[in-house]
Amino acid sequence: MRVYTHPACLLHDTGPDHAEQPARLRFVLDALHSAYPTLDWHEAPRATRGQLLRAHAPALLDAVLETRPQERIHLDPDTVLSPHSAEAGLRAAGAGVAAVDAVMGGLATRAFCAVRPPGHHATHDTAMGFCLFNSIAVAALHALEQHGLERVAIVDFDVHHGNGTQAIFEHDRRVLFASSHQVPLYPGTGAREETGEGNIINAPLPPDAGSAEFRAAWSGRLLPEVEAFRPQLLLVSAGFDGHRRDPLAQLQLETEDFRWITAELLALADRHCSGRMVSMLEGGYDLEALADSSVAHLGALLT
Ligand SMILES: [Zn+2]
């Protein structure tokens, strides 16, 4: 298994008191180094303009890459652009592309991208919800268009709905998007009735739902849909903000739930994808819960 990261991801400066802070990734990196001293680390390359344009409008690329602010500016109340943010966004998206290349090229079976900013709220033309580029969408489109795959599944267990990922693929049957998330919660999408072309599967969970409801949603509904889709590659938006300690949401998941879902996804990848699975860090805002959950996620990925 490979792990991708880049120092620039620590330099995306969202300002004091912002939940999506550099310390998040620092905690994840320190915890992974401590728990797994022999991980196969790789430096994430920059995503190219062509790779980003598969998912995004030129105007969004220009807004993120050409602005190059001298100090922090807000793209919206949640989403910040600092002097190093463009580089962080390019490396985060590039990590997913490189991870897809690695698993498709047989260099590894599984990969994890320890990156920030997160990506799953960014739409075709709008950076939002802490996200600049939709890294998981860029990775999926790279798998489809560079590696010639016909079916890629994106599963998303971040506590927030991946509205950007859904919007990018809701009319693209090559991709199945399966998500559990808290409703009501930011960004307000993710109702069960949002089904795209039959390729969008949403499992909203009520606030205060815990392990039982989460596991029932995946076992009873989401995993069977992914199974029936027979993906050739499994991509994971791995957000750990469903943890009971997370300050931004109310789900009551335990660290062990993230180990459980990871193991379930690996079994599915073994059945359909020759084991190929790429996971990308999304949310998670309690630093210790995030670190513990990442260690549990990697623990399963390393089995
Ligand atoms: Zn989230």
Coordinates of C-alpha atoms and ligand atoms in Angstrom, one line a residue:
M1 CA 0.0 0.0 0.0
R2 CA 1.2 3.5 -0.8
V3 CA 0.5 6.7 1.1
Y4 CA 0.6 10.1 -0.7
T5 CA 1.1 13.5 0.9
H6 CA 2.9 16.7 0.3
P7 CA 4.4 19.4 2.6
A8 CA 2.4 22.1 0.7
C9 CA -0.8 20.6 2.1
L10 CA 0.3 21.9 5.6
L11 CA 0.8 25.4 4.2
H12 CA -2.8 26.0 3.1
D13 CA -3.5 28.7 5.8
T14 CA -7.2 29.1 6.6
G15 CA -6.5 31.5 9.5
P16 CA -7.0 31.3 13.3
D17 CA -10.1 29.5 14.6
H18 CA -10.9 27.8 11.2
A19 CA -11.9 24.2 11.7
E20 CA -10.0 23.0 8.5
Q21 CA -6.6 23.9 10.0
P22 CA -3.1 22.6 9.1
A23 CA -3.0 20.8 12.5
R24 CA -5.5 18.3 11.2
L25 CA -3.0 16.9 8.7
R26 CA -0.1 17.3 11.1
F27 CA -2.0 15.1 13.6
V28 CA -2.8 12.5 10.9
L29 CA 0.8 12.4 9.6
D30 CA 2.3 12.1 13.2
A31 CA -0.2 9.4 14.1
L32 CA 0.5 7.4 11.0
H33 CA 4.2 7.7 11.4
S34 CA 4.0 6.6 15.0
A35 CA 1.6 3.7 14.4
Y36 CA 3.1 2.4 11.2
P37 CA 6.8 3.3 11.0
T38 CA 7.4 1.4 7.7
L39 CA 4.6 2.9 5.5
D40 CA 5.4 3.4 1.9
W41 CA 5.3 7.3 1.6
H42 CA 5.2 9.1 -1.7
E43 CA 5.3 12.8 -2.5
A44 CA 2.2 13.9 -4.3
P45 CA 2.8 15.5 -7.7
R46 CA 0.8 18.5 -8.9
A47 CA -2.3 17.8 -10.8
T48 CA -2.0 19.1 -14.3
R49 CA -4.4 21.7 -15.8
G50 CA -5.7 19.0 -18.2
Q51 CA -6.5 16.6 -15.3
L52 CA -8.3 19.4 -13.4
L53 CA -10.3 20.5 -16.4
R54 CA -11.9 17.0 -16.6
A55 CA -13.8 18.0 -13.5
H56 CA -13.8 21.7 -13.4
A57 CA -14.5 24.9 -15.4
P58 CA -11.6 27.0 -16.5
A59 CA -12.9 29.9 -14.5
L60 CA -12.6 27.9 -11.2
L61 CA -9.0 26.9 -12.1
D62 CA -8.2 30.6 -12.8
A63 CA -9.8 31.7 -9.6
V64 CA -7.8 29.3 -7.5
L65 CA -4.5 29.2 -9.4
E66 CA -4.2 32.7 -10.8
T67 CA -5.3 34.8 -7.8
R68 CA -2.1 34.1 -5.8
P69 CA -3.2 36.4 -2.9
Q70 CA -0.5 38.0 -0.7
E71 CA -2.7 37.4 2.3
R72 CA -5.8 35.3 3.0
I73 CA -9.0 36.0 1.0
H74 CA -12.3 34.3 1.4
L75 CA -13.9 32.7 -1.6
D76 CA -17.0 32.2 0.5
P77 CA -17.5 32.4 4.3
D78 CA -16.0 28.9 4.8
T79 CA -13.5 28.7 2.0
V80 CA -10.2 30.5 2.2
L81 CA -7.4 31.1 -0.3
S82 CA -4.0 31.9 1.2
P83 CA -0.6 32.3 -0.6
H84 CA 0.1 28.6 -0.6
S85 CA -3.5 27.3 -1.1
A86 CA -3.1 26.9 -4.9
E87 CA -0.1 24.7 -4.4
A88 CA -1.9 22.7 -1.7
G89 CA -5.0 22.2 -4.0
L90 CA -2.8 21.1 -6.9
R91 CA -0.9 18.6 -4.6
A92 CA -4.2 17.2 -3.0
A93 CA -5.7 16.6 -6.5
G94 CA -2.4 15.3 -7.8
A95 CA -2.2 12.8 -5.0
G96 CA -5.4 11.2 -6.1
V97 CA -4.2 11.1 -9.7
A98 CA -0.9 9.5 -8.7
A99 CA -2.6 7.0 -6.5
V100 CA -4.9 6.0 -9.4
D101 CA -1.8 5.6 -11.6
A102 CA -0.1 3.5 -9.0
V103 CA -3.0 1.0 -8.4
M104 CA -3.8 0.9 -12.1
G105 CA -0.2 0.3 -13.0
G106 CA 0.2 -2.5 -10.5
L107 CA 2.7 -0.6 -8.3
A108 CA 0.3 -1.0 -5.3
T109 CA -3.1 -2.4 -4.7
R110 CA -4.3 0.2 -2.3
A111 CA -3.4 3.8 -1.6
F112 CA -4.3 6.5 0.9
C113 CA -3.9 10.2 0.2
A114 CA -3.2 12.2 3.4
V115 CA -3.9 15.6 2.0
R116 CA -5.8 18.8 2.5
P117 CA -7.8 20.9 1.6
P118 CA -10.6 18.4 1.3
G119 CA -12.5 18.2 -2.0
H120 CA -15.9 16.7 -2.0
H121 CA -17.9 19.9 -1.8
A122 CA -16.2 21.6 -4.8
T123 CA -18.5 21.5 -7.8
H124 CA -17.7 21.9 -11.5
D125 CA -17.4 25.7 -11.2
T126 CA -17.5 26.5 -7.5
A127 CA -15.0 26.1 -4.6
M128 CA -17.0 25.8 -1.4
G129 CA -17.2 24.1 2.0
F130 CA -13.4 24.3 2.7
C131 CA -12.8 22.6 -0.8
L132 CA -10.9 24.1 -3.7
F133 CA -10.7 21.3 -6.2
N134 CA -12.8 18.1 -6.1
S135 CA -9.8 15.7 -5.8
I136 CA -11.9 12.5 -5.7
A137 CA -13.7 13.5 -8.9
V138 CA -10.4 14.4 -10.6
A139 CA -9.1 11.0 -9.6
A140 CA -12.2 9.2 -10.9
L141 CA -12.1 11.0 -14.2
H142 CA -8.5 10.2 -14.6
A143 CA -9.2 6.5 -14.1
L144 CA -12.0 6.6 -16.7
E145 CA -10.3 8.7 -19.3
Q146 CA -6.6 7.9 -18.9
H147 CA -6.9 4.3 -17.9
G148 CA -10.0 3.4 -19.9
L149 CA -12.1 2.1 -17.1
E150 CA -15.8 1.9 -17.7
R151 CA -17.1 1.8 -14.1
V152 CA -15.7 3.6 -11.1
A153 CA -17.5 3.7 -7.7
I154 CA -17.0 6.6 -5.3
V155 CA -18.1 5.9 -1.7
D156 CA -18.2 8.8 0.8
F157 CA -18.6 8.3 4.5
D158 CA -17.8 11.9 5.5
V159 CA -20.5 13.3 7.8
H160 CA -21.3 16.0 5.2
H161 CA -22.9 15.1 1.9
G162 CA -20.5 15.2 -1.0
N163 CA -22.6 17.6 -3.1
G164 CA -19.8 18.5 -5.4
T165 CA -19.0 14.9 -6.3
Q166 CA -22.7 14.2 -6.8
A167 CA -23.2 17.2 -9.0
I168 CA -20.2 16.3 -11.2
F169 CA -21.4 12.8 -11.8
E170 CA -25.2 12.8 -11.6
H171 CA -25.4 12.5 -15.3
D172 CA -22.4 10.3 -15.8
R173 CA -23.4 6.6 -15.5
R174 CA -19.7 5.5 -15.6
V175 CA -19.6 6.6 -11.9
L176 CA -21.7 5.3 -9.0
F177 CA -21.7 7.7 -6.0
A178 CA -22.8 6.2 -2.7
S179 CA -22.8 8.3 0.4
S180 CA -23.9 8.3 4.0
H181 CA -24.1 11.6 5.8
Q182 CA -26.0 13.5 8.4
V183 CA -29.2 15.4 7.4
P184 CA -29.9 18.1 8.2
L185 CA -26.4 19.5 8.0
Y186 CA -24.2 21.5 5.6
P187 CA -24.5 21.6 2.6
G188 CA -28.2 20.7 2.7
T189 CA -28.2 18.2 -0.2
G190 CA -28.1 14.4 -0.1
A191 CA -31.8 13.5 0.2
R192 CA -32.7 9.9 -0.6
E193 CA -34.7 11.2 -3.6
E194 CA -31.6 12.6 -5.3
T195 CA -30.7 9.6 -7.5
G196 CA -29.1 11.2 -10.7
E197 CA -29.4 8.7 -13.5
G198 CA -29.8 5.9 -11.0
N199 CA -26.1 6.2 -10.2
I200 CA -26.5 8.3 -7.0
I201 CA -27.3 6.5 -3.8
N202 CA -27.8 8.7 -0.8
A203 CA -28.3 7.4 2.8
P204 CA -29.1 10.3 5.0
L205 CA -28.7 9.7 8.7
P206 CA -30.5 11.7 11.4
P207 CA -28.5 13.7 14.0
D208 CA -27.4 11.5 16.9
A209 CA -27.4 8.3 14.7
G210 CA -24.6 6.0 15.8
S211 CA -22.8 2.8 14.9
A212 CA -26.0 0.7 14.4
E213 CA -27.6 3.2 12.0
F214 CA -24.4 3.8 10.1
R215 CA -23.6 0.1 9.7
A216 CA -27.2 -0.7 8.7
A217 CA -27.2 2.0 6.0
W218 CA -24.0 0.6 4.5
S219 CA -24.8 -3.1 4.9
G220 CA -28.5 -2.8 4.0
R221 CA -28.4 -0.3 1.2
L222 CA -25.1 1.3 0.0
L223 CA -22.8 -1.7 -0.2
P224 CA -25.3 -3.8 -2.1
E225 CA -25.7 -1.0 -4.6
V226 CA -21.9 -0.7 -5.1
E227 CA -21.7 -4.5 -5.3
A228 CA -24.4 -4.6 -8.1
F229 CA -22.5 -1.8 -10.0
R230 CA -19.4 -4.1 -10.2
P231 CA -16.9 -1.2 -10.1
Q232 CA -13.5 -1.7 -11.6
L233 CA -12.0 0.7 -9.1
L234 CA -13.2 1.8 -5.7
L235 CA -12.5 5.4 -4.6
V236 CA -13.2 6.5 -1.1
S237 CA -13.9 10.0 0.3
A238 CA -12.7 9.2 3.8
G239 CA -14.1 11.8 6.1
F240 CA -13.9 11.1 9.8
D241 CA -16.2 13.9 11.0
G242 CA -18.9 11.4 11.8
H243 CA -17.0 10.6 14.9
R244 CA -18.9 11.3 18.1
R245 CA -16.2 13.7 19.2
D246 CA -16.4 15.8 16.1
P247 CA -17.4 19.5 16.7
L248 CA -19.0 20.1 13.4
A249 CA -21.7 17.4 13.4
Q250 CA -23.8 15.2 15.7
L251 CA -23.3 11.6 14.5
Q252 CA -22.1 9.3 17.2
L253 CA -19.7 7.1 15.4
E254 CA -16.8 5.4 17.1
T255 CA -13.3 5.0 15.8
E256 CA -14.0 1.3 15.3
D257 CA -16.8 2.1 12.8
F258 CA -14.2 3.5 10.4
R259 CA -12.2 0.3 10.7
W260 CA -15.4 -1.6 10.0
I261 CA -16.4 0.3 6.9
T262 CA -12.9 0.2 5.5
A263 CA -12.8 -3.6 5.9
E264 CA -16.2 -3.9 4.2
L265 CA -15.0 -1.8 1.3
L266 CA -11.8 -3.8 1.0
A267 CA -13.7 -7.0 0.7
L268 CA -15.9 -5.4 -2.0
A269 CA -12.8 -4.2 -3.8
D270 CA -11.3 -7.7 -3.6
R271 CA -14.5 -9.1 -5.2
H272 CA -14.7 -6.7 -8.1
C273 CA -11.7 -4.5 -8.5
S274 CA -8.8 -6.9 -8.1
G275 CA -8.5 -5.2 -4.7
R276 CA -7.8 -1.8 -6.2
M277 CA -8.9 1.0 -3.8
V278 CA -7.8 4.6 -3.4
S279 CA -8.9 6.5 -0.3
M280 CA -8.6 10.3 0.1
L281 CA -8.8 12.2 3.3
E282 CA -11.8 14.5 3.5
G283 CA -13.1 16.0 6.8
G284 CA -12.5 15.3 10.5
Y285 CA -12.2 18.2 12.9
D286 CA -11.5 16.8 16.3
L287 CA -7.8 16.4 16.1
E288 CA -7.5 13.3 18.3
A289 CA -10.5 11.6 16.9
L290 CA -9.2 12.3 13.4
A291 CA -5.8 10.9 14.2
D292 CA -7.3 7.8 15.8
S293 CA -9.7 7.2 13.0
S294 CA -7.0 7.6 10.4
V295 CA -4.9 5.0 12.2
A296 CA -7.9 2.7 12.3
H297 CA -8.6 3.3 8.5
L298 CA -5.0 2.6 7.6
G299 CA -4.9 -0.4 10.0
A300 CA -7.6 -2.0 7.9
L301 CA -6.0 -0.9 4.6
L302 CA -2.7 -2.6 5.7
T303 CA -4.3 -6.0 6.3
Ligands
ZN1 ZN -17.2 16.7 6.3

